[in-house]
Short mmCIF file of C-alpha atoms in Angstrom, two decimals:
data_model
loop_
_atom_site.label_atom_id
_atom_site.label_comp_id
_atom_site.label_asym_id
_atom_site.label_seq_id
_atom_site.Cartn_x
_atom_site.Cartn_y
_atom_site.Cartn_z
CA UNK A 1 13.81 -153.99 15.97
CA UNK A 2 11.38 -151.94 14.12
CA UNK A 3 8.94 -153.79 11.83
CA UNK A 4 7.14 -152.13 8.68
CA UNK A 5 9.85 -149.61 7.96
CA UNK A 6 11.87 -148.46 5.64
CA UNK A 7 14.79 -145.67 7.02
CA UNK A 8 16.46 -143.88 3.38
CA UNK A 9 19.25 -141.69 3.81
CA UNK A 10 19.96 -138.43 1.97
CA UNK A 11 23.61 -137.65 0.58
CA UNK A 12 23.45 -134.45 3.16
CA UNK A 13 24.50 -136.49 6.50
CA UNK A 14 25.59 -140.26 5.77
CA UNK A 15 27.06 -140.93 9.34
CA UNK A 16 23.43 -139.47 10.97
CA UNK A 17 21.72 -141.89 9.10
CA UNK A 18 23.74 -144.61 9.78
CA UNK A 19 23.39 -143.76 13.61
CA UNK A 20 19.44 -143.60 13.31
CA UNK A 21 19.40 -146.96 11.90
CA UNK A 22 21.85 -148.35 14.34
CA UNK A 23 19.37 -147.51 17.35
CA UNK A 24 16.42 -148.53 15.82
CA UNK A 25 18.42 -151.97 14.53
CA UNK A 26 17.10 -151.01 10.84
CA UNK A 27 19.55 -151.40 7.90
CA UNK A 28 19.62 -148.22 5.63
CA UNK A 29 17.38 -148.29 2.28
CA UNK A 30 19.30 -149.53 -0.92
CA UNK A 31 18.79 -146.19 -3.19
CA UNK A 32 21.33 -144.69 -5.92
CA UNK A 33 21.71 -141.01 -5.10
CA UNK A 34 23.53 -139.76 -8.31
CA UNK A 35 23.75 -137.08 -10.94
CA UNK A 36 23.64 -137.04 -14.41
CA UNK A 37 26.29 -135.09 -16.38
CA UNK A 38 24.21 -132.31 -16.81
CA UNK A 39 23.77 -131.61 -13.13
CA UNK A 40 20.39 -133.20 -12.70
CA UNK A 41 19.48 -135.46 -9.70
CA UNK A 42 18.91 -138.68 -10.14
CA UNK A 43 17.12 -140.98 -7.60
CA UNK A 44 16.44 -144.78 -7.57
CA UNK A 45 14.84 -147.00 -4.89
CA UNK A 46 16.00 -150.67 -4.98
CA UNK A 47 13.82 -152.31 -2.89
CA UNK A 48 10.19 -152.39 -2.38
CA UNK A 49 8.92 -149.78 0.10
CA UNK A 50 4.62 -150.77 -0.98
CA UNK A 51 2.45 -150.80 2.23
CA UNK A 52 5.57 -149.52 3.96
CA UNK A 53 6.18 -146.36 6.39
CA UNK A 54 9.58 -144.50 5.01
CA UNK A 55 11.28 -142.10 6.76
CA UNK A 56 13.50 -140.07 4.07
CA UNK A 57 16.61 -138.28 7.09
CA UNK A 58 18.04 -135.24 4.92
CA UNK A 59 19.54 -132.36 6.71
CA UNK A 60 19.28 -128.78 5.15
CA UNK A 61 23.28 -128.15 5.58
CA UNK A 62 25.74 -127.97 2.40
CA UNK A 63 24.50 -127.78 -0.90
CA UNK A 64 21.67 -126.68 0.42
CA UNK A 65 19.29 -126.10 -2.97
CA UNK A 66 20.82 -129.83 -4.34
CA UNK A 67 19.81 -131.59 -1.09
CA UNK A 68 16.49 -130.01 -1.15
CA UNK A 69 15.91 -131.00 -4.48
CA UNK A 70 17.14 -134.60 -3.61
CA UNK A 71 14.80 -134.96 -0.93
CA UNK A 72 12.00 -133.62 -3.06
CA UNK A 73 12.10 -136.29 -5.87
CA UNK A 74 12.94 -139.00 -3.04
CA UNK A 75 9.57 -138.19 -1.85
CA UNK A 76 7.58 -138.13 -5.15
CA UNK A 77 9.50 -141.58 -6.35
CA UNK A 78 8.74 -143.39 -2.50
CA UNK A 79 4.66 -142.26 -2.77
CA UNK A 80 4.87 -143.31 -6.82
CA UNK A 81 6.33 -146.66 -5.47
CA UNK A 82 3.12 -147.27 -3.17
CA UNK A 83 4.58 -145.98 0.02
CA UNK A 84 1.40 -146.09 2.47
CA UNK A 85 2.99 -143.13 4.80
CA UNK A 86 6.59 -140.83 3.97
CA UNK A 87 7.97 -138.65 6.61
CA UNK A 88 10.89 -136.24 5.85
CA UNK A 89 13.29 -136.19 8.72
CA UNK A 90 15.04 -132.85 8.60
CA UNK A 91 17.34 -131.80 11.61
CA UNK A 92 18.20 -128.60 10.10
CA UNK A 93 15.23 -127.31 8.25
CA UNK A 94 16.57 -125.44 5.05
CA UNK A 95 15.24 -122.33 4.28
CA UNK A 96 14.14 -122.14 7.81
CA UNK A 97 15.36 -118.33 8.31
CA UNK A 98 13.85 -117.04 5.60
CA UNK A 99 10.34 -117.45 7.04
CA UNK A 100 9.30 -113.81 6.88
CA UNK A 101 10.69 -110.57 6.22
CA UNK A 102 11.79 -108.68 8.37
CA UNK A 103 11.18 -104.68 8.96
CA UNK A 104 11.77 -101.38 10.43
CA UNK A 105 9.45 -98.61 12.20
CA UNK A 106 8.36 -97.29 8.52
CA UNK A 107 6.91 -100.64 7.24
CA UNK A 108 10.18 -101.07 4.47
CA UNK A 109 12.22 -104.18 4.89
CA UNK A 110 15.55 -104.13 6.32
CA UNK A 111 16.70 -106.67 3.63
CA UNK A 112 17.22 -105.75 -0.14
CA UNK A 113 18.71 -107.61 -3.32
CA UNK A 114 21.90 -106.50 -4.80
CA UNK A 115 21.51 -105.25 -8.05
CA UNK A 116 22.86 -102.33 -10.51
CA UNK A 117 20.64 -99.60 -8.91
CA UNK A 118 21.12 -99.82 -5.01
CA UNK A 119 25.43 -100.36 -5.68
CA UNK A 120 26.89 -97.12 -4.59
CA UNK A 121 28.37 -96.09 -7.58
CA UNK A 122 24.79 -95.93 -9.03
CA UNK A 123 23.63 -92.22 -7.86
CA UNK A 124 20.11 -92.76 -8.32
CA UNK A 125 16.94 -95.72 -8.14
CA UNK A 126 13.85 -95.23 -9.11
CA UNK A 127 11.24 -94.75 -6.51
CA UNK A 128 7.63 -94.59 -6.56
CA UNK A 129 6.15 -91.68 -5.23
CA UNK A 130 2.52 -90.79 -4.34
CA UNK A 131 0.39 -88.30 -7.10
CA UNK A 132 -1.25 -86.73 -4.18
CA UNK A 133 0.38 -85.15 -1.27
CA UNK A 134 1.07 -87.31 1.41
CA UNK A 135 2.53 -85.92 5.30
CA UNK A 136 5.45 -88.22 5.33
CA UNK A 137 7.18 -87.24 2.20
CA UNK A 138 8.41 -83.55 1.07
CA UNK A 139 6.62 -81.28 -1.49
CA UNK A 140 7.69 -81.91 -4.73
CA UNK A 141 10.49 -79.46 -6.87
CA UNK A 142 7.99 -78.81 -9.57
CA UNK A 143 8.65 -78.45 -13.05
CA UNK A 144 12.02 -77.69 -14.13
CA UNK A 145 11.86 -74.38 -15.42
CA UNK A 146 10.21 -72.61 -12.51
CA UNK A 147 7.19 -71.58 -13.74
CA UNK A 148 4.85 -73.99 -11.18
CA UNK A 149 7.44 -72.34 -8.46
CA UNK A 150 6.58 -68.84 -9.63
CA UNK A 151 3.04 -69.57 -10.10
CA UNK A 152 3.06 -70.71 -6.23
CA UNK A 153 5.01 -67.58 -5.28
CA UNK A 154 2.47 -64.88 -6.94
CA UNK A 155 -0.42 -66.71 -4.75
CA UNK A 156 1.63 -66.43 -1.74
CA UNK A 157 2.60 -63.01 -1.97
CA UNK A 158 -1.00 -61.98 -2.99
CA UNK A 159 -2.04 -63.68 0.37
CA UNK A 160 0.33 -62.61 2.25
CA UNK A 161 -0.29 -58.22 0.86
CA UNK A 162 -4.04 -58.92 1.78
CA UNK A 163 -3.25 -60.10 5.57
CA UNK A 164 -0.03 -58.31 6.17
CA UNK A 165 1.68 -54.79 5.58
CA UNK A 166 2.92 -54.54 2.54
CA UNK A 167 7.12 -52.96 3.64
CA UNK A 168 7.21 -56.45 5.72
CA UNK A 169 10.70 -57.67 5.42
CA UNK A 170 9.50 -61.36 4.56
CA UNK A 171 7.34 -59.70 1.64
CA UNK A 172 10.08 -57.70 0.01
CA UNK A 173 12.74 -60.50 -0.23
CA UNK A 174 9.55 -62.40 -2.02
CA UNK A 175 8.85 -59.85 -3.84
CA UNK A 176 12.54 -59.57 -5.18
CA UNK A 177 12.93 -63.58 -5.79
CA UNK A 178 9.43 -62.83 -8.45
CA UNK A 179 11.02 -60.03 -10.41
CA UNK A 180 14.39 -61.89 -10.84
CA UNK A 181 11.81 -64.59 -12.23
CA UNK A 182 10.35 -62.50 -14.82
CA UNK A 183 13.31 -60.82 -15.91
CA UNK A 184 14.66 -64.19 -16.21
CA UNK A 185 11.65 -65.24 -18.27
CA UNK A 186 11.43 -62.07 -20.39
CA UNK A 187 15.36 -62.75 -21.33
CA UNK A 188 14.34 -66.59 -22.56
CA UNK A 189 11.74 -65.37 -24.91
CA UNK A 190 14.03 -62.58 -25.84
CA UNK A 191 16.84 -64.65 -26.72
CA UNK A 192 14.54 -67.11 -29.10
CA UNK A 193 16.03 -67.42 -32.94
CA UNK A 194 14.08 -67.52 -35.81
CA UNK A 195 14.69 -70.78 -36.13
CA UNK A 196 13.74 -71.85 -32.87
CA UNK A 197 10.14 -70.48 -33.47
CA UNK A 198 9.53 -72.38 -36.94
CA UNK A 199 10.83 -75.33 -35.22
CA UNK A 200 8.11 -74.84 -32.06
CA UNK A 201 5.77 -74.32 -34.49
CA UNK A 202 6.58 -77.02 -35.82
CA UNK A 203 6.38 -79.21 -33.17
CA UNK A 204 3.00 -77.40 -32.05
CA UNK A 205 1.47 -78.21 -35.59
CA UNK A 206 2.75 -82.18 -35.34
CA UNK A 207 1.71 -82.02 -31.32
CA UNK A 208 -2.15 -81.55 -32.35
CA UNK A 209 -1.53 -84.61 -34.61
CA UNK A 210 -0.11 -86.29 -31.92
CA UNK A 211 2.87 -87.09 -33.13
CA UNK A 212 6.21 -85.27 -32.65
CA UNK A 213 10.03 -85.30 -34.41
CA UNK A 214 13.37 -85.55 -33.16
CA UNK A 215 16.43 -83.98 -34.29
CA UNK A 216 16.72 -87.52 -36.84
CA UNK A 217 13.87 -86.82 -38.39
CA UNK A 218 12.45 -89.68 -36.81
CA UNK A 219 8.41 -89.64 -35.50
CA UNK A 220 7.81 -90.17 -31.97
CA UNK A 221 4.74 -90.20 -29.80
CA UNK A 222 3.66 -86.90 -28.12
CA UNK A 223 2.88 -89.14 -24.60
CA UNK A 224 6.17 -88.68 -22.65
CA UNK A 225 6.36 -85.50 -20.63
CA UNK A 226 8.47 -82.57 -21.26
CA UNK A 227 10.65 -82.67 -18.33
CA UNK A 228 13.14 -85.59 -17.54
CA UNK A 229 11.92 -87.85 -14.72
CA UNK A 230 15.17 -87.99 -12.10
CA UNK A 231 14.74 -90.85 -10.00
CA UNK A 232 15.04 -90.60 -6.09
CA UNK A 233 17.03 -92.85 -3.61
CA UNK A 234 15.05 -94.73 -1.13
CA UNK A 235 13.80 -97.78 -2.62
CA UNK A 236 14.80 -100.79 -1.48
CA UNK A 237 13.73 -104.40 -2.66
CA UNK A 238 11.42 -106.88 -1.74
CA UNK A 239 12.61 -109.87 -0.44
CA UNK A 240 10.83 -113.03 -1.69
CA UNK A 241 9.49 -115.03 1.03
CA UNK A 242 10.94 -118.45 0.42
CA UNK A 243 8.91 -120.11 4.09
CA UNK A 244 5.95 -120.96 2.48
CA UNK A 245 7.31 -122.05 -0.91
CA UNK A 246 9.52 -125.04 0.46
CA UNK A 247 6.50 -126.26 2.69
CA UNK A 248 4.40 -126.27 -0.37
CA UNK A 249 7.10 -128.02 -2.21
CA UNK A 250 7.28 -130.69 0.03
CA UNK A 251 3.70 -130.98 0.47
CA UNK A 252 2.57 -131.40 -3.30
CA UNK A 253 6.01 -133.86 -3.31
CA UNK A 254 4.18 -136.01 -1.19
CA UNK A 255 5.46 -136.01 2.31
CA UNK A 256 2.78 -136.94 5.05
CA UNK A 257 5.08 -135.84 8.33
CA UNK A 258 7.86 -134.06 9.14
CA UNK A 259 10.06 -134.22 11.94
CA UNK A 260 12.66 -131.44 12.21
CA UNK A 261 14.86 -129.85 15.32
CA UNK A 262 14.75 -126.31 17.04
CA UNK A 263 13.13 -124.19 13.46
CA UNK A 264 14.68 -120.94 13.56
CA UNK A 265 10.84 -119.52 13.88
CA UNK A 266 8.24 -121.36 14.80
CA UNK A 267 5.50 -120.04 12.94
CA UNK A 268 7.36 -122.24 10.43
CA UNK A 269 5.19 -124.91 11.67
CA UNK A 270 1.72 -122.90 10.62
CA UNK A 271 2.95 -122.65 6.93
CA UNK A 272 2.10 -126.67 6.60
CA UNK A 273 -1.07 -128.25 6.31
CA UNK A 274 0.44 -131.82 7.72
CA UNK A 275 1.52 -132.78 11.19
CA UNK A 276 4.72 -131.15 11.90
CA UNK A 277 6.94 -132.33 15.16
CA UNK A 278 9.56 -129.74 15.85
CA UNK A 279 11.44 -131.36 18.40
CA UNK A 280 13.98 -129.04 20.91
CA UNK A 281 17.38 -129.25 21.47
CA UNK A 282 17.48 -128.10 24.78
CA UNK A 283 17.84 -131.50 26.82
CA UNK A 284 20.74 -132.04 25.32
CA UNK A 285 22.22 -128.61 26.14
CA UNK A 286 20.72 -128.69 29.84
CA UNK A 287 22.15 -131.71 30.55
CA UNK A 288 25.85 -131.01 28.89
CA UNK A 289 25.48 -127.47 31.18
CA UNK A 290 24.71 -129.80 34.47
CA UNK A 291 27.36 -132.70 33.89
CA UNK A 292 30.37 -130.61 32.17
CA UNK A 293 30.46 -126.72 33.46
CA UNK A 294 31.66 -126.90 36.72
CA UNK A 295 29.73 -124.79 39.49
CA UNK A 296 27.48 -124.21 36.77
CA UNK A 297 24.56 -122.59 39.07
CA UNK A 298 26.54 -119.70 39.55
CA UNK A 299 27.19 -119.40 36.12
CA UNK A 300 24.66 -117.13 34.09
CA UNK A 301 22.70 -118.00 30.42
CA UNK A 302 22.75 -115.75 27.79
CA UNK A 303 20.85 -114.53 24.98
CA UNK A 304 23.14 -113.39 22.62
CA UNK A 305 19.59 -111.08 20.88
CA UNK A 306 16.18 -110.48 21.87
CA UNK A 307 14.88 -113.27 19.58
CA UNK A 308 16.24 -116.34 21.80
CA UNK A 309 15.40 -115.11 25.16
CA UNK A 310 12.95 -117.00 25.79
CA UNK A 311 14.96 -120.09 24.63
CA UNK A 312 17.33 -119.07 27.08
CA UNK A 313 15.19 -118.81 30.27
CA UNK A 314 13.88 -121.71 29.73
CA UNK A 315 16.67 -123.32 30.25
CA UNK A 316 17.49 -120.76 32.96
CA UNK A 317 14.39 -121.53 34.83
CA UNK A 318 14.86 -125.65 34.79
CA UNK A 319 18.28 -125.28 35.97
CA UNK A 320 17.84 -122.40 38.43
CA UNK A 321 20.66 -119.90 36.76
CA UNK A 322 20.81 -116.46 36.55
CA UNK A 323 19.70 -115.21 33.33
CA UNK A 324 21.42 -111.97 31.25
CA UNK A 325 20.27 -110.45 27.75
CA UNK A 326 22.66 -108.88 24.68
CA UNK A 327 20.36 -105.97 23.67
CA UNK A 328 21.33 -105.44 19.48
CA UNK A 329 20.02 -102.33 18.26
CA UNK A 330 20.71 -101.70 14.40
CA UNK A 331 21.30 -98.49 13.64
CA UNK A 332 21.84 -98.03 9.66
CA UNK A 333 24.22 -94.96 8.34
CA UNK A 334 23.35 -95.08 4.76
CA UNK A 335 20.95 -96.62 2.69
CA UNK A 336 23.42 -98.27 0.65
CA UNK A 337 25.41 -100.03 3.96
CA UNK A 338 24.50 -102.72 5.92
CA UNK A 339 23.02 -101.84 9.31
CA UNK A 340 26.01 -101.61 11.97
CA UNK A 341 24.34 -103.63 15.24
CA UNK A 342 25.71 -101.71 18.69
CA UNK A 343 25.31 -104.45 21.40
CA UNK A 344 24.27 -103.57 24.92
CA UNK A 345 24.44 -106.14 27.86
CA UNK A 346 21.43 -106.29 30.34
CA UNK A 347 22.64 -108.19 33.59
CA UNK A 348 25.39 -108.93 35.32
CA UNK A 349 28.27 -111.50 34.33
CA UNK A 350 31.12 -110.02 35.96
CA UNK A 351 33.59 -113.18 37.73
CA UNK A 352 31.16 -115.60 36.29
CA UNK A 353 30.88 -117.75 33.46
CA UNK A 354 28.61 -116.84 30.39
CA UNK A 355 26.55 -119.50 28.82
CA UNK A 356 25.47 -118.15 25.33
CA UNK A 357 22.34 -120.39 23.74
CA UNK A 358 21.29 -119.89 20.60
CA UNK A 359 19.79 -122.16 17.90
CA UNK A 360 22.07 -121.44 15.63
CA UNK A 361 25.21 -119.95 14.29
CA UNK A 362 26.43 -119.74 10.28
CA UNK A 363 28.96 -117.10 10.19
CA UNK A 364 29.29 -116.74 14.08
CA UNK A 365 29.37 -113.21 13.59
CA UNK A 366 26.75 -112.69 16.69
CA UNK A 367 28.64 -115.12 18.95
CA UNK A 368 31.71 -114.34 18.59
CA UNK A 369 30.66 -109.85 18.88
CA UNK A 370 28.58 -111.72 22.21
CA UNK A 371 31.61 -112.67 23.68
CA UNK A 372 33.76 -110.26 23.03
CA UNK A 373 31.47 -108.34 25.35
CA UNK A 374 30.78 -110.34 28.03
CA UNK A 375 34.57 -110.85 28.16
CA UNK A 376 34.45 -106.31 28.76
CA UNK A 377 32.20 -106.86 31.15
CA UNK A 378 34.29 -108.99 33.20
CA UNK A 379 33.19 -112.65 32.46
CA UNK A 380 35.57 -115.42 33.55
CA UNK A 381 35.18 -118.04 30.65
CA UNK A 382 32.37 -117.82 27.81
CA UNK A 383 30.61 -120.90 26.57
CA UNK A 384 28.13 -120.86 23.32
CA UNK A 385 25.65 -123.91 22.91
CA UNK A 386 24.27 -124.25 20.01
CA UNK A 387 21.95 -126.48 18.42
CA UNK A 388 22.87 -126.19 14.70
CA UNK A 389 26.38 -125.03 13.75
CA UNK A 390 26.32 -124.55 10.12
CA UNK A 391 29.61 -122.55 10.35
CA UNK A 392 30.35 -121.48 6.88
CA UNK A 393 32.03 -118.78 5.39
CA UNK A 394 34.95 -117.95 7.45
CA UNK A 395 33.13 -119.07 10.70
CA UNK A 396 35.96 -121.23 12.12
CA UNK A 397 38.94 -118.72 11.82
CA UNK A 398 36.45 -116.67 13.54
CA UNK A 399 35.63 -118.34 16.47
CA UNK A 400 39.52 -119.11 16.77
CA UNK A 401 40.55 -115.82 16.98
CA UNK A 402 37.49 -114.77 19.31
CA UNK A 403 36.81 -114.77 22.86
CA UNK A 404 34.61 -117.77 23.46
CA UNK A 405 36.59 -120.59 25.71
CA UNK A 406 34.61 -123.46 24.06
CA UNK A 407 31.67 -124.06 20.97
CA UNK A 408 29.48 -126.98 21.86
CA UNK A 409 27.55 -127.98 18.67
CA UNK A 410 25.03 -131.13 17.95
CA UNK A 411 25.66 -133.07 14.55
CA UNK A 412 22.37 -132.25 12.93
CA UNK A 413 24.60 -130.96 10.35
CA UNK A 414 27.90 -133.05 9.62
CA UNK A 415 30.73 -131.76 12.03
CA UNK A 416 33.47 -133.81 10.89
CA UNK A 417 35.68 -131.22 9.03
CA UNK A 418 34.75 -128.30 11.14
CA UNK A 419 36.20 -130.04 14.42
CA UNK A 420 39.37 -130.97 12.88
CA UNK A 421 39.90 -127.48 12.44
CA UNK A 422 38.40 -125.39 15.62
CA UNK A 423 40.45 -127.13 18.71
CA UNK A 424 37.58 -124.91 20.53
CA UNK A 425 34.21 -127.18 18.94
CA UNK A 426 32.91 -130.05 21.18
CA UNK A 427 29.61 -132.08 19.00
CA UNK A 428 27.08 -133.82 21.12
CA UNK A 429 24.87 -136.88 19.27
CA UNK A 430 21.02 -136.09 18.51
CA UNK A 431 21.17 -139.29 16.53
CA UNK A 432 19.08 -141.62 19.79
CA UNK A 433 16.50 -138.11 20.15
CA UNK A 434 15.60 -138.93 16.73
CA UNK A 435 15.25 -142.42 16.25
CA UNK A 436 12.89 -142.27 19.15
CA UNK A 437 10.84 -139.84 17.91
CA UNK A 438 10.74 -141.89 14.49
CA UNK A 439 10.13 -145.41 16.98
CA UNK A 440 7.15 -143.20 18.72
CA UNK A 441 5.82 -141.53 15.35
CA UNK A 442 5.58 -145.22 13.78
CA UNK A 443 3.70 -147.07 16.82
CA UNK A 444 1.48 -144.08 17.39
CA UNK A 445 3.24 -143.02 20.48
CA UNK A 446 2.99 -139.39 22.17
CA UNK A 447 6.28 -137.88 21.71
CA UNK A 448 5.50 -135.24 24.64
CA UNK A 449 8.38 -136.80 26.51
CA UNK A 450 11.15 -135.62 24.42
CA UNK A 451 10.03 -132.03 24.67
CA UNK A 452 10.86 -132.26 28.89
CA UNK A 453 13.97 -131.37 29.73
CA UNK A 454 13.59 -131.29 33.47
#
């Protein structure tokens, strides 16, 4: 039994908590997780938690923004309540993928919001272009009516008389796009009415006043240009990086610690400026690969992208396996469409079994495209191990209708309805890897011993 402590469980996971506190032999905090008719959350302690260590466990799965904003104000009321230490105990970290922003070859990134002027119906977004010319972008069209284009010609073909011969063949088609210029400009001036001069005239006369008229009668200012501004495709959105906001939030809420499992990016870790213990999930895979895939060293891991291969060979290399990579290249055919990912397998999987880690999967889109391949490529049976299975959208009539044998999940996120309806999902417990890493955090113990998975 743990003395000192107080364990208070979020609405996110119930039956995690309830496991935490059964290995540590702790009952669960008396608190009122509610909210008011408006929507509002509404959090009250009922017992004293002064002088005391609290460990908040709320797991960034489901109503994602709600739980977040439960845990915040479960923070601020525990350190208003005289809390001496409060350590947020998140197995899935929300907002955990949205740590940066990520971008292509040109510097512009691959992400943008939906709004009315990147939909395709919408021909045109504005676009900022440079004053001054710049080597990556295309001269500009000029003015509308051509003069700036004739001006340019005139120079060109006076350059080119004074270096060249003047019955070049390049010269005398020039020569013949300026005259249809100026006949075209002598037949505008031609063609002016009466009316049409007092009404330039008059616009000249109010332009030195700086002030013009419309058709209405009405005054406006001589500042906007003559020609219409038409807007260029190109420009896509920023995307607001949401990483550092939610450490600061729970920072200025209070919290002292976090523990969390397997962040999606672990530069995650830098955006805090308290002790952060991101504890792995790979002992538990490792040892589910060693005691429950039969033959399983001449099976072969794999990365199902770039970004988890070295999660992969680790795991690889402490269990002496063969190790295979899913190259994803992203190739995008419009700007408008999402970027179609081609996969390409590196390694060799043919009459073996596939292991696909990964940290996580939320619409199993990458998985389930994963195996479809190694199943071309002549795999026997395909595994994925995963350490968070969010699953939403229509992730489980997904992986039902895939290629993948069997979906082993942990329960950092709650698993209950998702198993009842994938036949294919097996959960393993983290429950006992994080009530000793809240038994070692209290007593001042290294936890270095739960990041071996030899």
């Amino acid at each position: 039994m743990v003395r000192n402590i107080v364990l208070l469980g979020g609405s996110s996971h119930p039956a995690l908590t309830q496991t935490i506190c059964n290995h540590l032999g702790v009952a669960p905090a008396d608190v009122l997780l509610d909210k008011f008719s408006v929507g509002e959350t509404r959090v009250e302690i009922k017992e004293s938690v002064r002088g005391k260590d609290v460990y908040i466990i709320q797991s960034g799965a489901g109503k994602v923004n709600d739980n977040l904003m439960e845990l915040l104000i479960s923070i601020s009321a525990c350190k208003t309540a005289s809390a001496r230490q409060v350590t947020a105990v998140l197995p899935l970290f929300p907002y955990s993928r949205q740590s940066d922003i990520p971008y292509n070859k040109t510097g512009a990134p691959l992400s943008k919001a939906s709004n009315c002027f990147n939909k395709p119906d919408f021909p045109f977004i504005l676009d900022s272009l440079p004053q001054t010319p710049h080597p990556d972008h295309p001269q500009s069209m000029g003015l509308s009516n051509g003069v700036d284009g004739l001006n340019k010609g005139l120079s060109k073909l006076q350059m080119d008389e004074s270096t060249s011969a003047a019955n070049s063949p390049q010269n005398a088609r020039f020569a013949a796009y300026v005259h249809v210029q100026r006949k075209r400009a002598e037949s505008i001036e031609s063609g002016k009415s009466p009316h049409l001069d007092r009404q330039q005239n008059s616009s000249a006369t109010s332009m030195a006043n700086g002030m013009s008229h419309d058709d209405n009668g009405c005054i406006k200012s001589s500042s906007s240009k003559t020609n219409v501004f038409q807007p260029q495709p190109g420009y896509k959105q920023w995307v607001a990086q949401a990483g550092t906001l939610v450490a600061d939030l729970l920072t200025c809420a209070g919290a002292d610690h976090i523990i969390t499992m397997d962040l999606h990016d672990a530069q995650y870790q830098g955006f805090f400026d308290i002790p952060v213990d991101n504890l792995y999930g790979r002992p538990l895979l490792a040892k589910y690969i060693q005691f429950h895939i039969p033959d399983y060293q001449q099976a072969v891991i794999v990365s199902p992208d770039a970004g988890g291969a070295k999660r992969a060979t680790a795991i690889a290399d402490g269990l002496g396996m063969p190790f295979a990579l899913i190259h994803k290249e992203r190739r995008p055919t419009k700007i408008s469409e999402r970027q179609n990912a081609t996969m390409m397998l590196v390694g060799e999987v043919a009459n073996r079994t596939a292991i696909l880690v990964d940290d996580l999967a939320d619409t199993s889109n990458t998985i389930t495209r994963a195996a479809k391949l190694l199943k071309k490529e002549g795999a026997t049976k395909v595994y994925a191990l995963l350490t968070h299975g969010i699953l939403s959208g229509d992730a489980i009539e997904r992986i039902n209708a895939s290629a993948l044998d069997k979906v082993v999940v942990t329960n950092s996120v709650p698993q209950e309805e998702h198993k009842k309806r994938c036949p294919k999902l097996e959960v393993l417990e983290i429950g006992h890897v994080l009530a000793e890493a809240i038994r070692r955090v209290h007593y001042g113990e290294s936890i270095s011993v739960l990041f071996q998975y030899d």
